[in-house]
Amino acid sequence: MNVSEYLKARKLVKEFTYEVAPMVRGYSDKSLYINVSDHTIKIKDVPPLMKEKFIGGKGYGLKYLWEATTPSTKWDDPENEIIISGGPVCGITQYSGTGKSLVVTISPQTDSVMDSNVGGWFGPFLKLCGFDAIELQGKAEKDVIIILDNRAGGSIRIEEAPAEPVNSHALAEALTEMYCPNEQDKMKIAVVSSGVAAETSLLGMLNFSFYDKRKKRVRLKQAGRGGIGTVFRNKRIKALVALVSKIDNDMNDVTDMKAIIERGQRFNKEIRELDDQQCEMRTKGTAHLVEVMNDYDLLPVNNFRFGSHKDVVGYIDSEIWKARFEQGSFDGCWLGCNMSCAKGVNNYILRSGPYKGESVIVDGPEYETAAGIGSNAGIFNPDYVIEVNFYCDTYGICTISWGTTLAFLMECFESGVLNLERTGGIKLNFGNADSAMELLHLVAKGEGFGKVAGMGVRRLKRYFAEQGWGDPNFLQDIAMENKGLEYSQYMSKESLAQQGGYAMTNKGPQHDEAWLIFMDMVNNHIPTFENKAEALYYFPMFRTWFGLCGFCKLPWNDVEPSNNAQTDEPAKVPEHVDNYVTIYKAVTGRPFDKHRLIEDSERVYQFQRMFNLRRGFGVRKWDAQPYRACGPVTEEEYLSRQERYDKQLKEVVGVQPETMTLQEKMTAMRKYRENRYEQLLDAVYKRRGWDQNGVPTLERLKHLGMDLPELVELRTKYEKGEWSLK
Ligand code: SF4
């Protein structure tokens, strides 16, 4: 790294000074707008209506994106925006999991609205720089770095930066060294960046840095989903940097610090006493889930065909990761998080690619990564998983989307849709770690079959069908995407509620809206359509609220109070809901309770559904799921769970499996399951206040106070058939 060379090549394009607005009860009521085409930098006042209806975080992102774009704006139009906002609670340090920010844009993968939550320090530092949100619009002619600096008053600079590396680990380290050469200052910088795969694929993601002073390493957390990094690099933004003079313990100017500290201490005690017996987040992170999912037949194996594999234990299970993670240090992705689940493999020597031989820290693997690039590709090799984890991060590619894309390609290869000629000689059979590694490097280079692979599952299935390489119906059945986004790494086949939890999401199948598999499949707590609909109302609304305020979801239910099972509604973890209500009130001073929490979330949730409609989506057709998410596509899949399926046919469907051929059984099962899913849609739409086509009714919008003129106009046009749908 040669920082002085990088600096020498810099050219100041625009400098803007301002007075840093103080935070008052979680808000400055100012947002920052930067256009990298014409270098406009301006500070906007946040209107009271916006604060009341949209709260912050994802809410602010959606509102700004709506205002900045038209229904026909494409992801790579200059007018598309990337908005980052943390929400009112973001930045407090007295309760675990309070440093998240939300990133919103029009996605290159879905052509609709994308949101992705992320840790790291940029969200809180943006607030220290005086802003509730930042909007990035335009498209620069040359690579630029944007620097927000509150150290000597407020200053914002846009600089051409041709020399710095693009890949995240190298860039974040270089910028940390450049701006904070002294060790005691390295915790005063936060860097947002992506990587070269965000230029060559549609799966680009953003890395948000934080400095780990014990390990003396720059670390990365990811806003992974939906190609936001691809938009970032398309705007030719190389990095977004925030520099702060200090981190104030009360940076949000909260109303009642005592109440926050009391809840924080109570929760910390729970973590200390219960985490080791429950999820072991402090030693294994989310990777503790690998064998749990394997045990319950829920771990995706070979493109979601199977739910478990004999090679999980001993190769990619949580004990393997625990041994590889550096233990005994603080792994919170924001200050004060005692859950400390941001585990990492330190001093890993890379075995391939442009950084071969370098010693690096690998942030992860988390559960989704171990499952996505490991078991779902039929690869049970921990070094391969760590290596791919590192390269996905530094190249700026989402491990979830990449894992599901790779698994789809492998099934296409094994079923003859692809062959060596079509892949340029890459043998993409399940379990082939060397080929999988080679393909990832090709994606980053934008060469050969890598150029094709980086399109993501939706485009790939269409492309293969257009080429006449495979049966379009088969490709549709096995392509694990909905709305253009790849499925995250849980098997939903045996849980109807989770099928809705995935395919009825606003942005596409990501587990952050609803994870209902245990409630539904394992514990049978929501047996009826009405029960499932209620769960698919409550949990998405509840979980939306984390992304409005700046909370991390994990401390909600990855450790639970010892008496939680005895409460009325253990799935909701009532004591922790009460913590959140208390903290929100203690930060903002607003009157608030658990009912208002759901109302606040629902306003934004319905707005996002209407935003999808504005984009030409947001109707029933787009809530359809690939059959692989719902039932067995191939004979092999049916046979792997034959006993369960035969029993269901006999006891629930009412046919006699012993008199049927395998194909007849599969047809009967499919008809039954697809019909049930349609009934689920009906029940959930009703509960969410949507019409039969999945569009929020005017009455529901009015009831919520979301009869905003733009929504009423859109709803009316749709009603009259004057709105064109895709
Ligand atoms: S629980 Fe994990 S992901 Fe959430 S804030 Fe803490 S360290 Fe970050």
XYZ file of C-alpha atoms and ligand atoms in Angstrom:
734
model
C 0.000 0.000 0.000
C 1.383 3.388 -0.924
C -0.759 6.025 0.681
C 1.308 8.980 -0.527
C 0.978 7.773 -4.146
C -2.743 7.512 -3.721
C -2.913 11.014 -2.277
C -0.737 12.464 -5.018
C -3.182 11.242 -7.647
C -6.196 12.763 -5.878
C -7.957 15.789 -7.338
C -10.370 17.881 -5.293
C -13.604 18.275 -7.195
C -15.795 19.982 -4.640
C -15.515 21.122 -1.052
C -18.449 22.151 1.077
C -18.364 23.382 4.641
C -21.286 23.420 7.038
C -22.166 23.668 10.666
C -22.708 20.229 12.182
C -26.301 20.029 13.414
C -26.672 18.497 16.866
C -28.710 15.378 17.447
C -31.763 16.034 19.564
C -33.527 12.938 20.851
C -32.134 10.775 18.093
C -32.579 13.157 15.180
C -30.836 16.153 13.648
C -33.734 16.605 11.206
C -31.143 17.238 8.488
C -30.224 15.040 5.601
C -27.343 15.272 3.181
C -27.800 15.219 -0.581
C -24.833 14.649 -2.896
C -24.997 14.466 -6.675
C -21.810 13.038 -8.137
C -22.731 14.097 -11.705
C -22.785 17.852 -11.147
C -21.217 17.846 -7.661
C -24.180 19.421 -5.949
C -23.936 19.106 -2.195
C -26.822 20.378 -0.116
C -28.353 19.935 3.277
C -32.090 19.355 3.416
C -34.416 19.867 6.348
C -36.369 16.730 7.172
C -40.040 17.732 7.275
C -42.038 16.774 10.411
C -44.430 14.700 8.279
C -41.549 12.525 7.104
C -40.392 11.924 10.643
C -43.888 11.081 11.797
C -44.764 8.690 8.990
C -41.407 7.190 8.057
C -39.476 7.195 11.394
C -35.971 6.814 9.908
C -33.716 4.109 8.434
C -35.532 2.223 5.702
C -38.507 4.583 5.978
C -36.378 7.588 5.077
C -34.660 5.626 2.333
C -37.940 4.677 0.696
C -39.382 8.172 0.906
C -36.313 9.833 -0.590
C -36.077 7.214 -3.315
C -39.716 7.737 -4.242
C -39.149 11.488 -4.529
C -35.914 11.147 -6.496
C -37.091 8.677 -9.118
C -39.948 8.112 -11.538
C -41.767 4.837 -12.202
C -39.501 4.223 -15.187
C -36.148 5.045 -13.597
C -33.700 2.241 -14.249
C -31.127 1.054 -11.751
C -28.280 2.530 -13.790
C -29.942 5.876 -14.533
C -28.149 8.746 -12.838
C -31.358 9.677 -11.007
C -31.395 6.383 -9.108
C -30.231 6.996 -5.562
C -28.480 5.100 -2.825
C -29.802 6.249 0.525
C -28.225 5.307 3.841
C -29.984 6.048 7.110
C -29.638 4.668 10.612
C -32.803 5.801 12.391
C -33.261 7.480 15.764
C -31.794 4.760 17.984
C -28.762 4.089 15.783
C -25.592 5.001 17.645
C -26.514 4.433 21.265
C -23.912 2.260 22.951
C -25.727 1.203 26.110
C -27.815 -1.614 24.616
C -26.555 -4.413 22.392
C -27.258 -4.180 18.685
C -27.928 -0.498 18.112
C -25.606 0.548 15.287
C -27.403 -0.674 12.185
C -28.181 1.382 9.133
C -30.356 0.635 6.139
C -29.393 1.094 2.518
C -32.081 1.589 -0.127
C -31.907 1.792 -3.927
C -33.548 0.585 -7.142
C -32.030 -2.830 -7.613
C -30.316 -4.113 -10.743
C -31.555 -7.572 -9.838
C -35.219 -6.927 -9.105
C -35.823 -3.646 -10.980
C -37.734 -2.610 -7.867
C -36.957 -1.250 -4.423
C -34.194 -2.938 -2.441
C -33.272 -2.498 1.195
C -30.405 -4.085 3.030
C -29.395 -3.695 6.661
C -25.787 -3.460 7.745
C -23.562 -3.054 10.785
C -20.215 -1.290 10.830
C -19.724 2.286 11.844
C -20.840 4.446 8.962
C -24.465 4.706 10.143
C -23.612 6.079 13.604
C -20.821 8.258 12.169
C -23.213 9.784 9.641
C -25.226 10.946 12.618
C -22.098 12.314 14.294
C -21.574 14.303 11.098
C -25.016 15.772 11.705
C -27.258 13.828 9.329
C -30.215 11.481 9.668
C -29.693 10.227 6.115
C -27.510 10.618 3.056
C -28.733 10.503 -0.545
C -26.238 9.728 -3.286
C -27.427 10.552 -6.778
C -25.878 11.043 -10.223
C -23.036 9.292 -11.961
C -19.456 10.552 -11.809
C -17.261 10.659 -14.904
C -14.270 9.302 -13.008
C -13.898 7.320 -9.797
C -14.541 9.496 -6.756
C -14.250 9.214 -3.005
C -16.633 11.235 -0.842
C -15.385 12.328 2.559
C -17.584 13.547 5.413
C -15.494 15.073 8.174
C -16.730 16.542 11.446
C -13.291 16.969 13.011
C -12.875 20.711 12.488
C -16.441 21.800 11.914
C -18.318 20.109 9.108
C -16.654 19.518 5.784
C -17.610 17.408 2.790
C -15.253 16.745 -0.072
C -15.648 14.969 -3.374
C -12.254 13.919 -4.719
C -11.272 12.099 -7.857
C -9.395 9.048 -6.675
C -7.890 7.082 -9.546
C -5.095 5.293 -7.696
C -6.700 3.555 -4.735
C -7.603 -0.117 -5.098
C -11.269 -0.949 -5.624
C -11.485 -4.147 -3.605
C -12.861 -3.516 -0.161
C -10.305 -4.996 2.207
C -7.455 -3.175 0.484
C -9.348 0.078 0.038
C -10.726 0.250 3.585
C -7.248 -0.460 4.991
C -5.654 2.166 2.743
C -8.180 4.842 3.671
C -7.909 4.027 7.366
C -4.139 4.375 7.140
C -4.400 7.536 5.047
C -6.767 9.452 7.314
C -5.951 7.927 10.681
C -2.287 6.907 10.684
C -2.098 6.905 14.481
C -3.382 3.833 16.236
C -5.430 5.865 18.737
C -7.389 7.463 15.877
C -8.242 4.386 13.877
C -11.623 4.042 15.522
C -12.616 7.439 14.143
C -13.089 6.427 10.543
C -15.789 4.461 8.760
C -15.533 3.453 5.107
C -18.256 2.262 2.743
C -16.901 0.517 -0.343
C -17.560 -2.327 -2.746
C -15.213 -4.234 -5.095
C -14.484 -5.218 -8.661
C -17.260 -7.817 -8.868
C -19.729 -4.982 -8.359
C -18.499 -3.676 -11.718
C -18.688 -7.011 -13.509
C -21.826 -8.565 -12.028
C -25.290 -7.538 -10.855
C -24.732 -9.085 -7.426
C -22.587 -6.275 -6.008
C -22.799 -5.449 -2.324
C -21.481 -2.785 0.012
C -18.948 -3.247 2.794
C -19.161 -1.038 5.882
C -15.917 -0.964 7.846
C -15.160 -0.860 11.546
C -11.820 -0.940 13.287
C -11.011 -3.781 15.647
C -8.483 -2.320 18.045
C -7.649 -5.628 19.713
C -6.835 -7.367 16.473
C -5.562 -4.137 14.935
C -7.514 -4.960 11.798
C -9.998 -3.138 9.603
C -13.094 -5.288 9.431
C -16.112 -5.362 7.167
C -19.856 -5.859 7.514
C -22.068 -6.227 4.485
C -25.179 -4.651 3.009
C -25.427 -7.694 0.813
C -28.741 -8.055 -0.901
C -29.995 -6.923 -4.264
C -26.954 -5.499 -6.039
C -26.598 -2.219 -4.135
C -22.821 -2.382 -4.638
C -23.404 -2.609 -8.382
C -25.318 0.692 -8.226
C -22.531 2.217 -6.097
C -19.825 1.331 -8.620
C -22.040 2.271 -11.544
C -22.091 5.756 -10.012
C -18.311 5.467 -9.945
C -18.180 5.997 -6.243
C -15.147 4.204 -4.943
C -15.692 4.941 -1.295
C -17.756 6.946 1.112
C -15.794 7.929 4.196
C -16.888 9.404 7.530
C -14.295 10.897 9.878
C -15.243 11.918 13.399
C -13.425 13.668 16.217
C -14.830 11.471 18.968
C -17.592 9.009 19.775
C -19.864 10.527 22.327
C -21.622 8.165 24.734
C -24.745 10.246 24.369
C -24.416 11.160 20.706
C -28.195 10.954 20.294
C -29.007 13.344 23.139
C -31.476 10.841 24.524
C -34.395 11.681 26.785
C -33.808 9.107 29.505
C -30.319 7.592 29.632
C -31.032 5.898 32.951
C -33.789 3.764 31.430
C -31.555 2.731 28.535
C -28.696 1.773 30.842
C -31.023 -0.228 33.059
C -32.340 -2.258 30.102
C -28.845 -2.592 28.674
C -27.472 -4.006 31.908
C -30.401 -6.373 32.292
C -29.868 -7.660 28.779
C -26.113 -7.985 29.213
C -26.742 -10.168 32.246
C -28.964 -12.421 30.112
C -26.233 -12.729 27.520
C -23.615 -13.553 30.140
C -25.781 -16.141 31.844
C -27.681 -17.698 28.941
C -25.811 -17.367 25.678
C -23.525 -20.321 26.314
C -26.555 -22.582 26.907
C -28.623 -21.124 24.090
C -27.189 -19.978 20.749
C -23.499 -19.429 21.627
C -23.508 -16.268 19.565
C -20.413 -14.956 21.364
C -18.260 -17.865 20.287
C -19.862 -19.104 17.069
C -21.884 -16.180 15.726
C -24.794 -17.128 13.505
C -22.772 -20.151 12.319
C -24.229 -21.953 15.341
C -27.242 -22.603 13.108
C -25.490 -24.928 10.672
C -26.065 -28.216 12.509
C -29.415 -27.070 13.913
C -30.684 -26.645 10.366
C -29.034 -29.893 9.339
C -30.735 -31.743 12.210
C -34.158 -30.428 11.219
C -33.668 -31.170 7.517
C -33.664 -27.440 6.769
C -30.104 -26.851 5.584
C -30.011 -26.313 1.812
C -27.967 -28.984 0.083
C -27.345 -29.168 -3.693
C -29.524 -26.235 -4.720
C -32.197 -26.697 -2.048
C -32.876 -30.264 -3.162
C -32.149 -31.774 0.240
C -32.152 -30.510 3.812
C -29.241 -32.310 5.386
C -26.001 -34.076 4.586
C -23.758 -36.550 6.389
C -20.659 -34.402 5.808
C -21.955 -31.325 7.624
C -20.724 -32.464 11.011
C -16.962 -32.459 11.139
C -16.550 -30.194 8.112
C -18.787 -27.122 8.220
C -20.581 -27.404 11.568
C -20.320 -24.756 14.253
C -17.554 -26.489 16.232
C -15.352 -26.205 13.153
C -16.057 -22.475 12.943
C -15.627 -21.991 16.663
C -12.157 -23.479 16.404
C -11.280 -21.291 13.424
C -12.686 -18.016 14.825
C -10.345 -15.935 16.916
C -11.882 -16.123 20.379
C -11.600 -13.904 23.416
C -11.836 -10.567 21.681
C -14.646 -8.104 21.206
C -16.591 -8.867 18.059
C -19.354 -6.283 18.147
C -20.042 -4.585 14.836
C -20.997 -1.486 16.798
C -19.766 -0.313 20.166
C -21.486 -1.755 23.180
C -22.811 -4.899 21.518
C -22.131 -7.654 23.997
C -23.647 -10.266 21.757
C -20.420 -9.906 19.801
C -21.455 -12.203 16.996
C -19.274 -10.665 14.271
C -16.827 -13.542 14.386
C -13.831 -13.736 12.090
C -10.987 -15.983 11.026
C -7.828 -14.016 11.664
C -4.459 -14.438 9.961
C -5.853 -16.634 7.224
C -3.364 -17.213 4.402
C -5.084 -16.984 1.038
C -4.569 -19.868 -1.342
C -5.817 -18.424 -4.627
C -6.554 -15.306 -6.622
C -4.876 -11.914 -6.747
C -4.034 -11.875 -3.026
C -2.631 -15.416 -2.866
C -0.192 -15.768 0.007
C -1.457 -12.715 1.926
C -2.484 -13.018 5.554
C -5.933 -11.519 6.023
C -8.838 -11.388 8.414
C -11.991 -12.999 7.063
C -15.224 -11.621 8.511
C -17.284 -14.753 8.897
C -18.368 -17.218 7.849
C -21.837 -16.570 9.102
C -24.546 -19.194 8.791
C -25.802 -17.920 5.432
C -22.315 -18.050 3.954
C -21.457 -21.508 5.272
C -24.771 -22.833 3.963
C -24.844 -20.854 0.716
C -21.384 -21.454 -0.622
C -20.844 -24.677 1.324
C -23.697 -27.170 1.662
C -25.891 -25.692 -1.062
C -23.047 -26.272 -3.524
C -22.415 -29.699 -2.021
C -19.017 -28.510 -0.774
C -17.998 -29.457 2.758
C -14.571 -27.938 2.923
C -13.963 -25.257 5.566
C -10.932 -23.699 3.865
C -12.884 -23.301 0.654
C -15.747 -21.642 2.561
C -13.350 -19.227 4.295
C -11.560 -18.432 1.039
C -14.802 -17.754 -0.856
C -16.102 -15.728 2.084
C -13.043 -13.487 1.872
C -13.138 -13.061 -1.875
C -16.877 -12.437 -2.001
C -16.403 -9.696 0.589
C -13.445 -7.983 -0.972
C -14.781 -8.327 -4.529
C -18.053 -6.870 -3.273
C -20.374 -9.760 -4.065
C -23.230 -10.999 -1.869
C -22.456 -14.455 -0.450
C -26.163 -15.341 -0.258
C -26.897 -14.440 -3.877
C -23.646 -15.970 -5.050
C -24.279 -19.199 -3.135
C -27.757 -19.626 -4.589
C -26.561 -18.687 -8.081
C -23.674 -21.165 -7.901
C -25.988 -23.937 -6.710
C -28.378 -23.219 -9.592
C -25.506 -23.359 -12.081
C -24.305 -26.647 -10.606
C -27.731 -28.217 -10.945
C -27.919 -26.913 -14.520
C -24.545 -28.553 -15.179
C -25.545 -31.864 -13.657
C -28.883 -31.933 -15.477
C -27.328 -31.179 -18.876
C -28.570 -27.600 -19.272
C -24.897 -26.641 -19.125
C -21.895 -28.583 -20.334
C -18.161 -27.987 -20.602
C -18.550 -26.176 -23.897
C -21.113 -23.785 -22.462
C -19.126 -23.079 -19.285
C -15.851 -22.561 -21.118
C -14.397 -25.779 -19.736
C -15.406 -25.343 -16.086
C -16.682 -28.575 -14.597
C -19.459 -27.296 -12.380
C -20.626 -30.442 -10.661
C -21.824 -30.295 -7.049
C -18.955 -30.581 -4.633
C -16.337 -29.219 -7.002
C -14.605 -26.604 -4.847
C -11.798 -25.843 -7.303
C -14.217 -25.049 -10.123
C -16.404 -22.972 -7.816
C -13.361 -20.951 -6.754
C -12.235 -20.486 -10.336
C -15.679 -19.281 -11.349
C -15.776 -16.662 -8.591
C -12.445 -15.220 -9.761
C -13.799 -15.171 -13.324
C -16.889 -13.274 -12.168
C -14.602 -10.668 -10.593
C -12.554 -10.381 -13.768
C -15.696 -10.238 -15.906
C -14.252 -12.922 -18.140
C -15.558 -16.064 -19.841
C -18.437 -17.836 -18.162
C -17.924 -15.544 -15.160
C -19.652 -12.795 -17.141
C -22.707 -15.012 -17.518
C -22.692 -16.302 -13.932
C -22.734 -12.768 -12.486
C -26.195 -12.097 -13.898
C -27.918 -13.873 -11.019
C -30.540 -16.606 -11.090
C -33.476 -14.780 -12.676
C -31.562 -13.642 -15.729
C -29.694 -16.943 -15.988
C -32.852 -19.032 -16.178
C -34.222 -16.790 -18.912
C -30.927 -16.773 -20.791
C -30.579 -20.561 -20.708
C -34.172 -20.959 -21.913
C -33.601 -18.442 -24.741
C -30.514 -20.355 -25.822
C -32.623 -23.514 -25.978
C -30.377 -25.196 -23.428
C -33.073 -26.538 -21.156
C -36.780 -26.974 -20.538
C -38.071 -23.551 -19.396
C -40.510 -25.208 -16.973
C -37.744 -27.193 -15.300
C -35.558 -24.089 -15.109
C -38.454 -22.177 -13.568
C -38.954 -24.910 -10.965
C -35.340 -25.088 -9.813
C -34.368 -21.403 -10.072
C -34.475 -20.275 -6.464
C -35.439 -16.672 -6.928
C -38.524 -14.599 -6.366
C -38.932 -11.016 -7.573
C -35.417 -11.366 -9.021
C -33.669 -11.923 -5.692
C -32.026 -15.233 -4.830
C -33.401 -17.174 -1.861
C -31.477 -17.007 1.375
C -30.377 -20.284 2.893
C -33.320 -22.049 4.507
C -35.456 -24.858 3.141
C -39.070 -23.751 3.034
C -40.500 -26.867 1.342
C -42.143 -28.270 4.451
C -43.297 -24.992 5.990
C -46.165 -23.271 4.206
C -45.839 -20.220 6.446
C -42.181 -19.817 5.543
C -43.013 -20.120 1.867
C -45.083 -16.990 2.412
C -42.348 -15.577 4.644
C -40.037 -15.743 1.658
C -42.116 -15.166 -1.458
C -44.417 -12.500 -0.021
C -41.571 -10.257 1.073
C -41.403 -6.764 -0.329
C -37.862 -7.026 -1.641
C -37.557 -10.741 -2.388
C -36.824 -13.862 -0.353
C -34.618 -12.768 2.510
C -35.145 -14.107 6.007
C -35.205 -10.689 7.673
C -38.983 -10.235 7.194
C -40.246 -13.464 8.669
C -38.683 -16.702 9.828
C -41.529 -18.990 10.787
C -40.209 -22.483 10.151
C -39.951 -23.580 13.769
C -43.308 -22.086 14.760
C -44.952 -23.700 11.771
C -43.177 -26.913 10.868
C -41.427 -27.973 14.063
C -43.795 -26.800 16.821
C -47.068 -26.663 14.834
C -48.114 -23.487 16.657
C -49.781 -21.894 13.626
C -51.816 -24.734 12.076
C -54.621 -22.816 10.331
C -54.479 -20.391 7.440
C -55.662 -17.663 9.821
C -52.859 -18.477 12.290
C -50.289 -18.372 9.525
C -51.753 -15.137 8.155
C -51.556 -13.552 11.587
C -47.892 -14.574 11.875
C -47.258 -13.247 8.375
C -48.807 -9.991 9.467
C -47.179 -9.545 12.863
C -43.604 -10.696 12.284
C -42.849 -8.792 9.056
C -44.298 -5.646 10.646
C -42.372 -6.177 13.857
C -39.113 -6.911 12.074
C -39.552 -3.883 9.786
C -39.288 -1.741 12.875
C -35.663 -2.761 13.532
C -34.780 -1.262 10.174
C -36.605 1.983 10.897
C -34.768 2.678 14.142
C -31.235 1.302 13.794
C -31.623 -1.877 15.825
C -30.039 -5.225 15.034
C -32.564 -8.053 14.974
C -30.279 -10.683 16.494
C -30.436 -9.646 20.168
C -34.241 -9.849 19.971
C -34.438 -13.657 19.904
C -30.964 -15.143 19.613
C -30.851 -15.042 23.362
C -34.112 -15.311 25.263
C -34.963 -14.656 28.930
C -34.975 -17.828 30.997
C -38.742 -17.568 31.613
C -39.622 -16.776 28.009
C -41.259 -20.136 27.373
C -43.739 -19.427 30.178
C -44.940 -16.147 28.691
C -48.182 -15.825 26.714
C -46.458 -15.409 23.372
C -42.953 -16.853 23.555
C -42.340 -16.479 19.802
C -42.568 -12.717 20.224
C -40.140 -12.654 23.183
C -42.346 -10.177 25.096
C -39.675 -9.039 27.549
C -37.378 -8.007 24.738
C -40.209 -6.246 22.932
C -40.681 -4.295 26.128
C -36.967 -3.458 26.148
C -37.288 -2.041 22.640
C -40.381 -0.015 23.492
C -38.610 1.374 26.556
C -35.444 2.241 24.672
C -37.276 3.879 21.789
C -39.240 6.028 24.242
C -36.086 6.781 26.204
C -34.284 7.974 23.073
C -37.026 9.934 21.344
C -39.390 10.918 24.151
C -42.362 10.023 21.933
C -45.367 8.363 23.538
C -45.058 4.771 22.413
C -46.133 1.222 23.096
C -45.971 -2.193 21.434
C -49.116 -1.504 19.382
C -47.780 1.745 18.037
C -44.579 -0.087 17.117
C -46.569 -2.276 14.728
C -48.517 0.711 13.359
C -45.335 2.683 12.682
C -43.863 -0.296 10.863
C -46.965 -1.043 8.886
C -47.065 2.450 7.448
C -43.634 1.926 5.949
C -44.346 -1.666 4.974
C -47.460 -0.663 3.029
C -45.565 2.216 1.448
C -42.938 -0.238 0.202
C -45.618 -2.520 -1.236
C -47.093 0.504 -3.038
C -43.598 1.419 -4.229
C -43.377 -2.027 -5.813
C -46.701 -1.325 -7.530
C -45.319 1.978 -8.758
C -42.457 0.038 -10.321
C -44.973 -2.206 -12.133
C -44.724 -5.063 -9.617
C -46.403 -5.366 -6.188
C -49.233 -7.662 -7.294
C -50.040 -11.342 -6.781
C -48.136 -12.524 -9.820
C -44.862 -11.469 -8.202
C -45.573 -13.344 -4.972
C -45.371 -16.653 -6.848
C -42.629 -19.014 -5.781
C -40.497 -21.526 -7.678
C -41.823 -25.017 -7.057
C -38.519 -26.061 -5.464
C -39.395 -23.725 -2.563
C -42.715 -25.515 -2.112
C -42.185 -29.180 -2.903
C -40.088 -31.884 -4.566
C -39.282 -31.078 -8.205
C -37.350 -34.254 -9.051
C -37.941 -37.917 -8.338
C -34.757 -37.973 -6.304
C -36.118 -35.239 -4.035
C -39.424 -37.033 -3.573
C -37.686 -40.291 -2.766
C -35.425 -38.604 -0.229
C -38.525 -37.770 1.845
C -40.818 -40.492 0.538
C -42.166 -41.575 3.885
C -43.184 -38.044 4.824
C -44.725 -37.303 1.435
C -46.594 -40.608 1.177
C -48.008 -40.069 4.662
C -49.163 -36.575 3.726
C -50.811 -37.859 0.538
C -52.698 -40.468 2.486
C -53.669 -38.520 5.590
C -54.117 -35.010 4.289
C -54.640 -35.130 0.537
C -56.831 -38.243 0.781
C -55.320 -40.430 -1.952
C -53.796 -43.901 -1.794
C -50.062 -43.584 -2.503
C -49.534 -47.364 -2.498
C -51.624 -47.602 -5.690
C -49.881 -44.707 -7.474
C -46.758 -44.383 -9.579
C -44.043 -42.023 -8.421
C -45.021 -39.505 -11.101
C -48.683 -39.664 -10.041
C -47.713 -39.087 -6.443
C -45.547 -36.114 -7.386
C -48.349 -34.618 -9.486
C -50.867 -35.019 -6.665
C -48.428 -33.507 -4.162
C -47.736 -30.548 -6.405
C -51.405 -29.828 -6.998
C -52.079 -29.944 -3.274
C -49.170 -27.761 -2.266
C -49.665 -25.156 -4.966
C -53.309 -24.879 -4.054
C -52.459 -24.410 -0.384
C -50.049 -21.636 -1.247
C -52.777 -19.782 -3.160
C -55.066 -20.136 -0.143
C -52.293 -18.757 2.041
C -51.945 -15.729 -0.219
C -55.692 -15.079 0.095
C -55.557 -15.281 3.890
C -52.474 -13.084 4.234
C -53.693 -10.456 1.786
C -56.886 -10.183 3.784
C -55.000 -9.807 7.066
C -52.662 -7.207 5.621
C -55.537 -5.159 4.217
C -54.766 -5.930 0.570
C -57.133 -6.754 -2.246
C -57.216 -10.164 -3.948
C -54.401 -9.076 -6.206
C -52.175 -8.105 -3.298
C -52.535 -4.323 -3.451
C -53.184 -2.356 -0.248
C -56.760 -1.086 -0.187
C -57.496 2.598 0.084
C -59.334 1.891 3.338
C -56.228 0.312 4.854
C -54.031 3.197 3.745
C -56.534 5.663 5.228
C -56.759 3.687 8.451
C -52.987 3.952 8.823
C -52.841 7.625 7.891
C -50.955 6.650 4.742
C -53.462 8.099 2.300
C -50.681 10.329 1.016
C -51.617 12.052 -2.266
C -49.051 10.067 -4.268
C -50.321 6.758 -2.908
C -53.988 7.648 -3.424
C -53.267 8.721 -7.000
C -51.407 5.487 -7.733
C -54.062 3.333 -6.048
C -56.812 5.080 -8.010
C -55.037 4.606 -11.323
C -54.473 0.936 -10.548
C -58.151 0.547 -9.620
C -59.230 2.068 -12.930
C -56.837 -0.137 -14.868
C -54.763 2.884 -15.832
C -51.525 1.650 -14.292
C -49.292 -0.542 -16.390
C -47.984 -3.658 -14.681
C -45.048 -5.808 -15.709
S -25.658 -8.914 17.458
Fe -23.988 -9.260 15.988
S -24.709 -8.315 14.058
Fe -25.985 -7.538 15.727
S -25.002 -5.618 16.325
Fe -24.187 -7.229 17.666
S -22.320 -7.911 16.654
Fe -23.487 -6.767 15.138
